[in-house]
Amino acid sequence: MKKLSNRLATIAFLAENYERVADVGTDHGYIPVRLLQTGKVKLVVASDINSGPLEHAKQTAAENGITEGIEFAVSDGISHLQKGDVDAIIIAGMGGETIVKILSGSDWVSDGAQKLILQPMTKIEELISWLCKNGFYISDAILAEDDGDLYLIVCAEAGHAPEPSAAGLYAPAKLLINKDPLLDRYLDMLISKLSRAAKGMKSAKEPQSPERLKHIESAIDGLKAMKGEINNWQR
């Protein structure tokens, strides 16, 4: 099979130790094929909301000799799954708010029977906030780089942990604990993005939410503090 992007390869790496995996929004089916090629994963349920991408996924599987251990479903989110069907659920390449909508649409998800491997493209803070308020904690986090862009991938499991700080909603503490080599650049990106947002709110003609501005400024301070800890590694 063609070489996976760093983003997809990292997601597959995090999922390869689970026997039954769901890949939601599978697109071309690269992750399911990689998982089954490892010999560790016994079943992958590949789904997409549209039939077109699913046909591409079927073609990818056929081209790589994958005829067993893969199931295909046209499905909106995880409506095709039931409790206990899989051990891990991958939802990648979507906005954080879309991932929240998918997860909150099935009441069995929060029972913790399956691990969540999530890669939000936007609204990271909304996703992490939802997870922490609905019985999950971030068990792992890793950054991947493709063509100069950085992507956050989080693993969530059932359980309770301290409520994350404002900064932790954007950059989970696991990144710092793991000494992720891309963290320094990721923090720079977040600080720049949030600083622009705060500046825009302050200069807006229409009144802005003071609570939201306070949250963003608190996140910026926390992210700068994380950068200070990174400097301690490098000494």
JSON list of C-alpha atoms in Angstrom, two decimals:
[
{"chain": "A", "resi": 1, "resn": "MET", "atom": "CA", "xyz": [0.00, 0.00, 0.00]},
{"chain": "A", "resi": 2, "resn": "LYS", "atom": "CA", "xyz": [1.09, 3.59, -0.55]},
{"chain": "A", "resi": 3, "resn": "LYS", "atom": "CA", "xyz": [3.01, 5.18, 2.29]},
{"chain": "A", "resi": 4, "resn": "LEU", "atom": "CA", "xyz": [0.68, 6.73, 4.83]},
{"chain": "A", "resi": 5, "resn": "SER", "atom": "CA", "xyz": [0.98, 10.36, 5.83]},
{"chain": "A", "resi": 6, "resn": "ASN", "atom": "CA", "xyz": [2.49, 10.92, 9.26]},
{"chain": "A", "resi": 7, "resn": "ARG", "atom": "CA", "xyz": [-0.96, 11.86, 10.57]},
{"chain": "A", "resi": 8, "resn": "LEU", "atom": "CA", "xyz": [-2.63, 8.64, 9.40]},
{"chain": "A", "resi": 9, "resn": "ALA", "atom": "CA", "xyz": [0.36, 6.47, 10.34]},
{"chain": "A", "resi": 10, "resn": "THR", "atom": "CA", "xyz": [0.30, 7.85, 13.89]},
{"chain": "A", "resi": 11, "resn": "ILE", "atom": "CA", "xyz": [-3.42, 7.19, 14.21]},
{"chain": "A", "resi": 12, "resn": "ALA", "atom": "CA", "xyz": [-2.93, 3.63, 12.96]},
{"chain": "A", "resi": 13, "resn": "PHE", "atom": "CA", "xyz": [-0.05, 3.11, 15.40]},
{"chain": "A", "resi": 14, "resn": "LEU", "atom": "CA", "xyz": [-2.28, 4.09, 18.32]},
{"chain": "A", "resi": 15, "resn": "ALA", "atom": "CA", "xyz": [-5.01, 1.68, 17.18]},
{"chain": "A", "resi": 16, "resn": "GLU", "atom": "CA", "xyz": [-3.01, -1.37, 16.16]},
{"chain": "A", "resi": 17, "resn": "ASN", "atom": "CA", "xyz": [-3.12, -3.11, 19.54]},
{"chain": "A", "resi": 18, "resn": "TYR", "atom": "CA", "xyz": [-6.91, -3.43, 19.56]},
{"chain": "A", "resi": 19, "resn": "GLU", "atom": "CA", "xyz": [-8.52, -6.49, 18.00]},
{"chain": "A", "resi": 20, "resn": "ARG", "atom": "CA", "xyz": [-11.69, -4.75, 16.79]},
{"chain": "A", "resi": 21, "resn": "VAL", "atom": "CA", "xyz": [-11.54, -1.19, 15.52]},
{"chain": "A", "resi": 22, "resn": "ALA", "atom": "CA", "xyz": [-14.06, 1.19, 13.96]},
{"chain": "A", "resi": 23, "resn": "ASP", "atom": "CA", "xyz": [-12.74, 3.81, 11.54]},
{"chain": "A", "resi": 24, "resn": "VAL", "atom": "CA", "xyz": [-15.40, 6.49, 11.26]},
{"chain": "A", "resi": 25, "resn": "GLY", "atom": "CA", "xyz": [-15.14, 8.67, 8.16]},
{"chain": "A", "resi": 26, "resn": "THR", "atom": "CA", "xyz": [-12.71, 6.20, 6.62]},
{"chain": "A", "resi": 27, "resn": "ASP", "atom": "CA", "xyz": [-12.44, 8.03, 3.27]},
{"chain": "A", "resi": 28, "resn": "HIS", "atom": "CA", "xyz": [-10.03, 5.94, 1.14]},
{"chain": "A", "resi": 29, "resn": "GLY", "atom": "CA", "xyz": [-9.69, 3.20, 3.75]},
{"chain": "A", "resi": 30, "resn": "TYR", "atom": "CA", "xyz": [-5.95, 3.56, 4.26]},
{"chain": "A", "resi": 31, "resn": "ILE", "atom": "CA", "xyz": [-6.08, 3.11, 8.04]},
{"chain": "A", "resi": 32, "resn": "PRO", "atom": "CA", "xyz": [-8.20, -0.09, 7.96]},
{"chain": "A", "resi": 33, "resn": "VAL", "atom": "CA", "xyz": [-5.84, -1.68, 5.44]},
{"chain": "A", "resi": 34, "resn": "ARG", "atom": "CA", "xyz": [-2.76, -0.72, 7.48]},
{"chain": "A", "resi": 35, "resn": "LEU", "atom": "CA", "xyz": [-4.33, -2.11, 10.66]},
{"chain": "A", "resi": 36, "resn": "LEU", "atom": "CA", "xyz": [-5.22, -5.45, 9.09]},
{"chain": "A", "resi": 37, "resn": "GLN", "atom": "CA", "xyz": [-1.77, -5.72, 7.51]},
{"chain": "A", "resi": 38, "resn": "THR", "atom": "CA", "xyz": [-0.20, -5.68, 11.00]},
{"chain": "A", "resi": 39, "resn": "GLY", "atom": "CA", "xyz": [-1.84, -9.01, 11.81]},
{"chain": "A", "resi": 40, "resn": "LYS", "atom": "CA", "xyz": [-2.72, -7.68, 15.26]},
{"chain": "A", "resi": 41, "resn": "VAL", "atom": "CA", "xyz": [-6.14, -6.29, 14.38]},
{"chain": "A", "resi": 42, "resn": "LYS", "atom": "CA", "xyz": [-8.77, -8.91, 13.56]},
{"chain": "A", "resi": 43, "resn": "LEU", "atom": "CA", "xyz": [-11.68, -6.71, 12.50]},
{"chain": "A", "resi": 44, "resn": "VAL", "atom": "CA", "xyz": [-12.06, -3.18, 11.19]},
{"chain": "A", "resi": 45, "resn": "VAL", "atom": "CA", "xyz": [-15.45, -1.61, 10.59]},
{"chain": "A", "resi": 46, "resn": "ALA", "atom": "CA", "xyz": [-14.91, 1.13, 8.00]},
{"chain": "A", "resi": 47, "resn": "SER", "atom": "CA", "xyz": [-17.70, 3.65, 7.61]},
{"chain": "A", "resi": 48, "resn": "ASP", "atom": "CA", "xyz": [-18.44, 6.91, 5.86]},
{"chain": "A", "resi": 49, "resn": "ILE", "atom": "CA", "xyz": [-21.49, 9.11, 5.57]},
{"chain": "A", "resi": 50, "resn": "ASN", "atom": "CA", "xyz": [-21.33, 8.92, 1.75]},
{"chain": "A", "resi": 51, "resn": "SER", "atom": "CA", "xyz": [-21.19, 5.87, -0.49]},
{"chain": "A", "resi": 52, "resn": "GLY", "atom": "CA", "xyz": [-18.55, 7.40, -2.81]},
{"chain": "A", "resi": 53, "resn": "PRO", "atom": "CA", "xyz": [-15.67, 7.40, -0.31]},
{"chain": "A", "resi": 54, "resn": "LEU", "atom": "CA", "xyz": [-16.70, 3.95, 0.86]},
{"chain": "A", "resi": 55, "resn": "GLU", "atom": "CA", "xyz": [-16.31, 2.63, -2.68]},
{"chain": "A", "resi": 56, "resn": "HIS", "atom": "CA", "xyz": [-12.79, 4.07, -2.67]},
{"chain": "A", "resi": 57, "resn": "ALA", "atom": "CA", "xyz": [-12.14, 2.25, 0.62]},
{"chain": "A", "resi": 58, "resn": "LYS", "atom": "CA", "xyz": [-13.39, -1.04, -0.86]},
{"chain": "A", "resi": 59, "resn": "GLN", "atom": "CA", "xyz": [-11.08, -0.53, -3.83]},
{"chain": "A", "resi": 60, "resn": "THR", "atom": "CA", "xyz": [-8.11, 0.16, -1.54]},
{"chain": "A", "resi": 61, "resn": "ALA", "atom": "CA", "xyz": [-8.80, -3.03, 0.38]},
{"chain": "A", "resi": 62, "resn": "ALA", "atom": "CA", "xyz": [-9.12, -5.09, -2.81]},
{"chain": "A", "resi": 63, "resn": "GLU", "atom": "CA", "xyz": [-5.92, -3.65, -4.30]},
{"chain": "A", "resi": 64, "resn": "ASN", "atom": "CA", "xyz": [-4.03, -4.66, -1.17]},
{"chain": "A", "resi": 65, "resn": "GLY", "atom": "CA", "xyz": [-5.45, -8.17, -0.93]},
{"chain": "A", "resi": 66, "resn": "ILE", "atom": "CA", "xyz": [-7.63, -7.46, 2.10]},
{"chain": "A", "resi": 67, "resn": "THR", "atom": "CA", "xyz": [-10.65, -9.72, 1.69]},
{"chain": "A", "resi": 68, "resn": "GLU", "atom": "CA", "xyz": [-11.31, -10.73, 5.30]},
{"chain": "A", "resi": 69, "resn": "GLY", "atom": "CA", "xyz": [-11.59, -8.87, 8.57]},
{"chain": "A", "resi": 70, "resn": "ILE", "atom": "CA", "xyz": [-13.08, -5.71, 7.10]},
{"chain": "A", "resi": 71, "resn": "GLU", "atom": "CA", "xyz": [-16.67, -4.55, 7.08]},
{"chain": "A", "resi": 72, "resn": "PHE", "atom": "CA", "xyz": [-18.08, -1.50, 5.31]},
{"chain": "A", "resi": 73, "resn": "ALA", "atom": "CA", "xyz": [-21.03, 0.66, 6.32]},
{"chain": "A", "resi": 74, "resn": "VAL", "atom": "CA", "xyz": [-22.62, 3.82, 4.98]},
{"chain": "A", "resi": 75, "resn": "SER", "atom": "CA", "xyz": [-23.41, 5.55, 8.22]},
{"chain": "A", "resi": 76, "resn": "ASP", "atom": "CA", "xyz": [-23.82, 8.94, 9.84]},
{"chain": "A", "resi": 77, "resn": "GLY", "atom": "CA", "xyz": [-21.32, 8.87, 12.69]},
{"chain": "A", "resi": 78, "resn": "ILE", "atom": "CA", "xyz": [-21.48, 5.71, 14.77]},
{"chain": "A", "resi": 79, "resn": "SER", "atom": "CA", "xyz": [-25.14, 4.90, 14.28]},
{"chain": "A", "resi": 80, "resn": "HIS", "atom": "CA", "xyz": [-24.14, 1.57, 12.70]},
{"chain": "A", "resi": 81, "resn": "LEU", "atom": "CA", "xyz": [-22.37, 0.43, 15.87]},
{"chain": "A", "resi": 82, "resn": "GLN", "atom": "CA", "xyz": [-23.72, -0.99, 19.09]},
{"chain": "A", "resi": 83, "resn": "LYS", "atom": "CA", "xyz": [-22.20, -1.38, 22.52]},
{"chain": "A", "resi": 84, "resn": "GLY", "atom": "CA", "xyz": [-19.47, -4.02, 22.51]},
{"chain": "A", "resi": 85, "resn": "ASP", "atom": "CA", "xyz": [-19.01, -4.17, 18.73]},
{"chain": "A", "resi": 86, "resn": "VAL", "atom": "CA", "xyz": [-15.46, -2.77, 18.83]},
{"chain": "A", "resi": 87, "resn": "ASP", "atom": "CA", "xyz": [-12.62, -2.13, 21.25]},
{"chain": "A", "resi": 88, "resn": "ALA", "atom": "CA", "xyz": [-11.53, 1.21, 19.80]},
{"chain": "A", "resi": 89, "resn": "ILE", "atom": "CA", "xyz": [-13.16, 3.95, 17.74]},
{"chain": "A", "resi": 90, "resn": "ILE", "atom": "CA", "xyz": [-11.16, 6.21, 15.41]},
{"chain": "A", "resi": 91, "resn": "ILE", "atom": "CA", "xyz": [-12.70, 9.54, 14.42]},
{"chain": "A", "resi": 92, "resn": "ALA", "atom": "CA", "xyz": [-10.21, 11.66, 12.51]},
{"chain": "A", "resi": 93, "resn": "GLY", "atom": "CA", "xyz": [-10.08, 14.56, 10.10]},
{"chain": "A", "resi": 94, "resn": "MET", "atom": "CA", "xyz": [-13.25, 16.28, 11.32]},
{"chain": "A", "resi": 95, "resn": "GLY", "atom": "CA", "xyz": [-13.97, 19.40, 13.33]},
{"chain": "A", "resi": 96, "resn": "GLY", "atom": "CA", "xyz": [-14.03, 18.98, 17.09]},
{"chain": "A", "resi": 97, "resn": "GLU", "atom": "CA", "xyz": [-17.67, 20.05, 17.19]},
{"chain": "A", "resi": 98, "resn": "THR", "atom": "CA", "xyz": [-18.56, 17.35, 14.65]},
{"chain": "A", "resi": 99, "resn": "ILE", "atom": "CA", "xyz": [-16.76, 14.70, 16.69]},
{"chain": "A", "resi": 100, "resn": "VAL", "atom": "CA", "xyz": [-18.69, 15.83, 19.78]},
{"chain": "A", "resi": 101, "resn": "LYS", "atom": "CA", "xyz": [-21.96, 15.54, 17.86]},
{"chain": "A", "resi": 102, "resn": "ILE", "atom": "CA", "xyz": [-21.08, 12.01, 16.78]},
{"chain": "A", "resi": 103, "resn": "LEU", "atom": "CA", "xyz": [-20.09, 10.86, 20.26]},
{"chain": "A", "resi": 104, "resn": "SER", "atom": "CA", "xyz": [-23.00, 12.50, 22.05]},
{"chain": "A", "resi": 105, "resn": "GLY", "atom": "CA", "xyz": [-25.47, 10.87, 19.66]},
{"chain": "A", "resi": 106, "resn": "SER", "atom": "CA", "xyz": [-24.96, 7.41, 21.19]},
{"chain": "A", "resi": 107, "resn": "ASP", "atom": "CA", "xyz": [-25.56, 6.94, 24.90]},
{"chain": "A", "resi": 108, "resn": "TRP", "atom": "CA", "xyz": [-23.46, 3.76, 25.08]},
{"chain": "A", "resi": 109, "resn": "VAL", "atom": "CA", "xyz": [-20.20, 5.54, 24.20]},
{"chain": "A", "resi": 110, "resn": "SER", "atom": "CA", "xyz": [-19.66, 6.96, 27.68]},
{"chain": "A", "resi": 111, "resn": "ASP", "atom": "CA", "xyz": [-19.74, 3.53, 29.34]},
{"chain": "A", "resi": 112, "resn": "GLY", "atom": "CA", "xyz": [-16.04, 3.30, 28.57]},
{"chain": "A", "resi": 113, "resn": "ALA", "atom": "CA", "xyz": [-16.03, -0.10, 26.91]},
{"chain": "A", "resi": 114, "resn": "GLN", "atom": "CA", "xyz": [-13.99, 1.24, 24.03]},
{"chain": "A", "resi": 115, "resn": "LYS", "atom": "CA", "xyz": [-11.04, 3.55, 23.61]},
{"chain": "A", "resi": 116, "resn": "LEU", "atom": "CA", "xyz": [-11.46, 6.71, 21.57]},
{"chain": "A", "resi": 117, "resn": "ILE", "atom": "CA", "xyz": [-8.71, 7.79, 19.16]},
{"chain": "A", "resi": 118, "resn": "LEU", "atom": "CA", "xyz": [-9.58, 11.28, 17.99]},
{"chain": "A", "resi": 119, "resn": "GLN", "atom": "CA", "xyz": [-7.93, 13.72, 15.63]},
{"chain": "A", "resi": 120, "resn": "PRO", "atom": "CA", "xyz": [-9.83, 17.02, 15.47]},
{"chain": "A", "resi": 121, "resn": "MET", "atom": "CA", "xyz": [-9.02, 19.50, 12.72]},
{"chain": "A", "resi": 122, "resn": "THR", "atom": "CA", "xyz": [-10.62, 22.45, 14.53]},
{"chain": "A", "resi": 123, "resn": "LYS", "atom": "CA", "xyz": [-12.37, 23.29, 17.83]},
{"chain": "A", "resi": 124, "resn": "ILE", "atom": "CA", "xyz": [-9.96, 21.17, 19.85]},
{"chain": "A", "resi": 125, "resn": "GLU", "atom": "CA", "xyz": [-10.99, 22.90, 23.07]},
{"chain": "A", "resi": 126, "resn": "GLU", "atom": "CA", "xyz": [-14.66, 22.03, 22.54]},
{"chain": "A", "resi": 127, "resn": "LEU", "atom": "CA", "xyz": [-13.83, 18.36, 22.09]},
{"chain": "A", "resi": 128, "resn": "ILE", "atom": "CA", "xyz": [-11.55, 18.09, 25.13]},
{"chain": "A", "resi": 129, "resn": "SER", "atom": "CA", "xyz": [-14.04, 19.99, 27.27]},
{"chain": "A", "resi": 130, "resn": "TRP", "atom": "CA", "xyz": [-16.85, 17.65, 26.23]},
{"chain": "A", "resi": 131, "resn": "LEU", "atom": "CA", "xyz": [-14.76, 14.56, 26.94]},
{"chain": "A", "resi": 132, "resn": "CYS", "atom": "CA", "xyz": [-13.83, 15.73, 30.42]},
{"chain": "A", "resi": 133, "resn": "LYS", "atom": "CA", "xyz": [-17.43, 16.63, 31.25]},
{"chain": "A", "resi": 134, "resn": "ASN", "atom": "CA", "xyz": [-18.75, 13.29, 30.04]},
{"chain": "A", "resi": 135, "resn": "GLY", "atom": "CA", "xyz": [-16.72, 10.75, 31.94]},
{"chain": "A", "resi": 136, "resn": "PHE", "atom": "CA", "xyz": [-13.52, 10.58, 29.90]},
{"chain": "A", "resi": 137, "resn": "TYR", "atom": "CA", "xyz": [-9.93, 11.54, 30.51]},
{"chain": "A", "resi": 138, "resn": "ILE", "atom": "CA", "xyz": [-7.09, 12.08, 28.05]},
{"chain": "A", "resi": 139, "resn": "SER", "atom": "CA", "xyz": [-4.96, 8.95, 28.43]},
{"chain": "A", "resi": 140, "resn": "ASP", "atom": "CA", "xyz": [-2.49, 9.90, 25.72]},
{"chain": "A", "resi": 141, "resn": "ALA", "atom": "CA", "xyz": [-1.76, 12.68, 23.27]},
{"chain": "A", "resi": 142, "resn": "ILE", "atom": "CA", "xyz": [0.68, 12.95, 20.40]},
{"chain": "A", "resi": 143, "resn": "LEU", "atom": "CA", "xyz": [1.47, 15.41, 17.64]},
{"chain": "A", "resi": 144, "resn": "ALA", "atom": "CA", "xyz": [2.03, 14.53, 13.98]},
{"chain": "A", "resi": 145, "resn": "GLU", "atom": "CA", "xyz": [3.43, 16.72, 11.22]},
{"chain": "A", "resi": 146, "resn": "ASP", "atom": "CA", "xyz": [2.48, 16.67, 7.54]},
{"chain": "A", "resi": 147, "resn": "ASP", "atom": "CA", "xyz": [3.75, 19.25, 5.06]},
{"chain": "A", "resi": 148, "resn": "GLY", "atom": "CA", "xyz": [4.58, 21.66, 7.86]},
{"chain": "A", "resi": 149, "resn": "ASP", "atom": "CA", "xyz": [1.16, 21.42, 9.51]},
{"chain": "A", "resi": 150, "resn": "LEU", "atom": "CA", "xyz": [0.80, 20.02, 13.03]},
{"chain": "A", "resi": 151, "resn": "TYR", "atom": "CA", "xyz": [-2.06, 17.77, 14.10]},
{"chain": "A", "resi": 152, "resn": "LEU", "atom": "CA", "xyz": [-3.10, 16.79, 17.61]},
{"chain": "A", "resi": 153, "resn": "ILE", "atom": "CA", "xyz": [-4.22, 13.20, 18.19]},
{"chain": "A", "resi": 154, "resn": "VAL", "atom": "CA", "xyz": [-5.74, 12.30, 21.56]},
{"chain": "A", "resi": 155, "resn": "CYS", "atom": "CA", "xyz": [-6.71, 9.00, 23.13]},
{"chain": "A", "resi": 156, "resn": "ALA", "atom": "CA", "xyz": [-9.60, 9.12, 25.59]},
{"chain": "A", "resi": 157, "resn": "GLU", "atom": "CA", "xyz": [-10.78, 6.49, 28.04]},
{"chain": "A", "resi": 158, "resn": "ALA", "atom": "CA", "xyz": [-13.48, 6.27, 30.65]},
{"chain": "A", "resi": 159, "resn": "GLY", "atom": "CA", "xyz": [-12.41, 7.68, 33.99]},
{"chain": "A", "resi": 160, "resn": "HIS", "atom": "CA", "xyz": [-12.05, 10.87, 35.91]},
{"chain": "A", "resi": 161, "resn": "ALA", "atom": "CA", "xyz": [-9.17, 13.29, 36.03]},
{"chain": "A", "resi": 162, "resn": "PRO", "atom": "CA", "xyz": [-8.76, 16.84, 37.29]},
{"chain": "A", "resi": 163, "resn": "GLU", "atom": "CA", "xyz": [-10.54, 19.38, 35.13]},
{"chain": "A", "resi": 164, "resn": "PRO", "atom": "CA", "xyz": [-8.03, 20.67, 32.58]},
{"chain": "A", "resi": 165, "resn": "SER", "atom": "CA", "xyz": [-6.79, 24.22, 32.73]},
{"chain": "A", "resi": 166, "resn": "ALA", "atom": "CA", "xyz": [-7.66, 26.68, 29.98]},
{"chain": "A", "resi": 167, "resn": "ALA", "atom": "CA", "xyz": [-4.34, 25.82, 28.33]},
{"chain": "A", "resi": 168, "resn": "GLY", "atom": "CA", "xyz": [-4.99, 22.10, 28.74]},
{"chain": "A", "resi": 169, "resn": "LEU", "atom": "CA", "xyz": [-8.06, 22.38, 26.55]},
{"chain": "A", "resi": 170, "resn": "TYR", "atom": "CA", "xyz": [-5.76, 23.25, 23.65]},
{"chain": "A", "resi": 171, "resn": "ALA", "atom": "CA", "xyz": [-2.60, 21.34, 24.57]},
{"chain": "A", "resi": 172, "resn": "PRO", "atom": "CA", "xyz": [-3.24, 18.33, 26.84]},
{"chain": "A", "resi": 173, "resn": "ALA", "atom": "CA", "xyz": [-0.79, 17.85, 29.68]},
{"chain": "A", "resi": 174, "resn": "LYS", "atom": "CA", "xyz": [0.18, 14.47, 28.22]},
{"chain": "A", "resi": 175, "resn": "LEU", "atom": "CA", "xyz": [2.12, 16.28, 25.51]},
{"chain": "A", "resi": 176, "resn": "LEU", "atom": "CA", "xyz": [4.30, 17.84, 28.18]},
{"chain": "A", "resi": 177, "resn": "ILE", "atom": "CA", "xyz": [4.60, 14.62, 30.17]},
{"chain": "A", "resi": 178, "resn": "ASN", "atom": "CA", "xyz": [5.63, 12.73, 27.03]},
{"chain": "A", "resi": 179, "resn": "LYS", "atom": "CA", "xyz": [8.08, 15.49, 26.03]},
{"chain": "A", "resi": 180, "resn": "ASP", "atom": "CA", "xyz": [6.60, 15.50, 22.56]},
{"chain": "A", "resi": 181, "resn": "PRO", "atom": "CA", "xyz": [9.32, 16.77, 20.18]},
{"chain": "A", "resi": 182, "resn": "LEU", "atom": "CA", "xyz": [6.82, 18.90, 18.26]},
{"chain": "A", "resi": 183, "resn": "LEU", "atom": "CA", "xyz": [5.30, 20.54, 21.31]},
{"chain": "A", "resi": 184, "resn": "ASP", "atom": "CA", "xyz": [7.37, 23.72, 21.26]},
{"chain": "A", "resi": 185, "resn": "ARG", "atom": "CA", "xyz": [6.25, 24.54, 17.71]},
{"chain": "A", "resi": 186, "resn": "TYR", "atom": "CA", "xyz": [2.68, 23.55, 18.51]},
{"chain": "A", "resi": 187, "resn": "LEU", "atom": "CA", "xyz": [2.60, 25.91, 21.47]},
{"chain": "A", "resi": 188, "resn": "ASP", "atom": "CA", "xyz": [3.96, 28.75, 19.34]},
{"chain": "A", "resi": 189, "resn": "MET", "atom": "CA", "xyz": [1.16, 28.12, 16.84]},
{"chain": "A", "resi": 190, "resn": "LEU", "atom": "CA", "xyz": [-1.52, 28.11, 19.53]},
{"chain": "A", "resi": 191, "resn": "ILE", "atom": "CA", "xyz": [-0.20, 31.22, 21.27]},
{"chain": "A", "resi": 192, "resn": "SER", "atom": "CA", "xyz": [-0.11, 33.10, 17.97]},
{"chain": "A", "resi": 193, "resn": "LYS", "atom": "CA", "xyz": [-3.63, 31.99, 17.05]},
{"chain": "A", "resi": 194, "resn": "LEU", "atom": "CA", "xyz": [-5.14, 32.82, 20.43]},
{"chain": "A", "resi": 195, "resn": "SER", "atom": "CA", "xyz": [-3.30, 36.12, 20.65]},
{"chain": "A", "resi": 196, "resn": "ARG", "atom": "CA", "xyz": [-4.83, 37.17, 17.34]},
{"chain": "A", "resi": 197, "resn": "ALA", "atom": "CA", "xyz": [-8.26, 36.14, 18.61]},
{"chain": "A", "resi": 198, "resn": "ALA", "atom": "CA", "xyz": [-7.84, 38.14, 21.81]},
{"chain": "A", "resi": 199, "resn": "LYS", "atom": "CA", "xyz": [-6.63, 41.20, 19.90]},
{"chain": "A", "resi": 200, "resn": "GLY", "atom": "CA", "xyz": [-9.62, 40.97, 17.60]},
{"chain": "A", "resi": 201, "resn": "MET", "atom": "CA", "xyz": [-12.03, 40.74, 20.51]},
{"chain": "A", "resi": 202, "resn": "LYS", "atom": "CA", "xyz": [-10.52, 43.79, 22.17]},
{"chain": "A", "resi": 203, "resn": "SER", "atom": "CA", "xyz": [-10.68, 45.89, 19.02]},
{"chain": "A", "resi": 204, "resn": "ALA", "atom": "CA", "xyz": [-14.17, 44.79, 17.94]},
{"chain": "A", "resi": 205, "resn": "LYS", "atom": "CA", "xyz": [-16.81, 47.50, 17.67]},
{"chain": "A", "resi": 206, "resn": "GLU", "atom": "CA", "xyz": [-19.51, 45.23, 19.07]},
{"chain": "A", "resi": 207, "resn": "PRO", "atom": "CA", "xyz": [-19.24, 44.15, 22.74]},
{"chain": "A", "resi": 208, "resn": "GLN", "atom": "CA", "xyz": [-17.47, 40.82, 23.20]},
{"chain": "A", "resi": 209, "resn": "SER", "atom": "CA", "xyz": [-17.96, 38.21, 25.90]},
{"chain": "A", "resi": 210, "resn": "PRO", "atom": "CA", "xyz": [-15.67, 39.16, 28.81]},
{"chain": "A", "resi": 211, "resn": "GLU", "atom": "CA", "xyz": [-15.74, 35.54, 30.01]},
{"chain": "A", "resi": 212, "resn": "ARG", "atom": "CA", "xyz": [-14.51, 34.29, 26.64]},
{"chain": "A", "resi": 213, "resn": "LEU", "atom": "CA", "xyz": [-11.74, 36.89, 26.52]},
{"chain": "A", "resi": 214, "resn": "LYS", "atom": "CA", "xyz": [-10.68, 35.96, 30.05]},
{"chain": "A", "resi": 215, "resn": "HIS", "atom": "CA", "xyz": [-10.59, 32.28, 29.05]},
{"chain": "A", "resi": 216, "resn": "ILE", "atom": "CA", "xyz": [-8.42, 32.98, 26.01]},
{"chain": "A", "resi": 217, "resn": "GLU", "atom": "CA", "xyz": [-6.01, 35.15, 27.98]},
{"chain": "A", "resi": 218, "resn": "SER", "atom": "CA", "xyz": [-5.76, 32.47, 30.67]},
{"chain": "A", "resi": 219, "resn": "ALA", "atom": "CA", "xyz": [-5.03, 29.86, 27.99]},
{"chain": "A", "resi": 220, "resn": "ILE", "atom": "CA", "xyz": [-2.28, 32.04, 26.51]},
{"chain": "A", "resi": 221, "resn": "ASP", "atom": "CA", "xyz": [-0.65, 32.44, 29.92]},
{"chain": "A", "resi": 222, "resn": "GLY", "atom": "CA", "xyz": [-0.81, 28.69, 30.50]},
{"chain": "A", "resi": 223, "resn": "LEU", "atom": "CA", "xyz": [0.63, 27.86, 27.11]},
{"chain": "A", "resi": 224, "resn": "LYS", "atom": "CA", "xyz": [3.52, 30.27, 27.72]},
{"chain": "A", "resi": 225, "resn": "ALA", "atom": "CA", "xyz": [4.14, 28.53, 31.04]},
{"chain": "A", "resi": 226, "resn": "MET", "atom": "CA", "xyz": [4.31, 25.20, 29.20]},
{"chain": "A", "resi": 227, "resn": "LYS", "atom": "CA", "xyz": [6.93, 26.69, 26.91]},
{"chain": "A", "resi": 228, "resn": "GLY", "atom": "CA", "xyz": [8.92, 27.61, 29.99]},
{"chain": "A", "resi": 229, "resn": "GLU", "atom": "CA", "xyz": [8.87, 23.97, 31.08]},
{"chain": "A", "resi": 230, "resn": "ILE", "atom": "CA", "xyz": [10.11, 22.90, 27.66]},
{"chain": "A", "resi": 231, "resn": "ASN", "atom": "CA", "xyz": [13.07, 25.22, 28.07]},
{"chain": "A", "resi": 232, "resn": "ASN", "atom": "CA", "xyz": [13.93, 23.33, 31.25]},
{"chain": "A", "resi": 233, "resn": "TRP", "atom": "CA", "xyz": [14.19, 20.08, 29.24]},
{"chain": "A", "resi": 234, "resn": "GLN", "atom": "CA", "xyz": [16.73, 21.60, 26.93]},
{"chain": "A", "resi": 235, "resn": "ARG", "atom": "CA", "xyz": [19.10, 22.80, 29.61]}
]
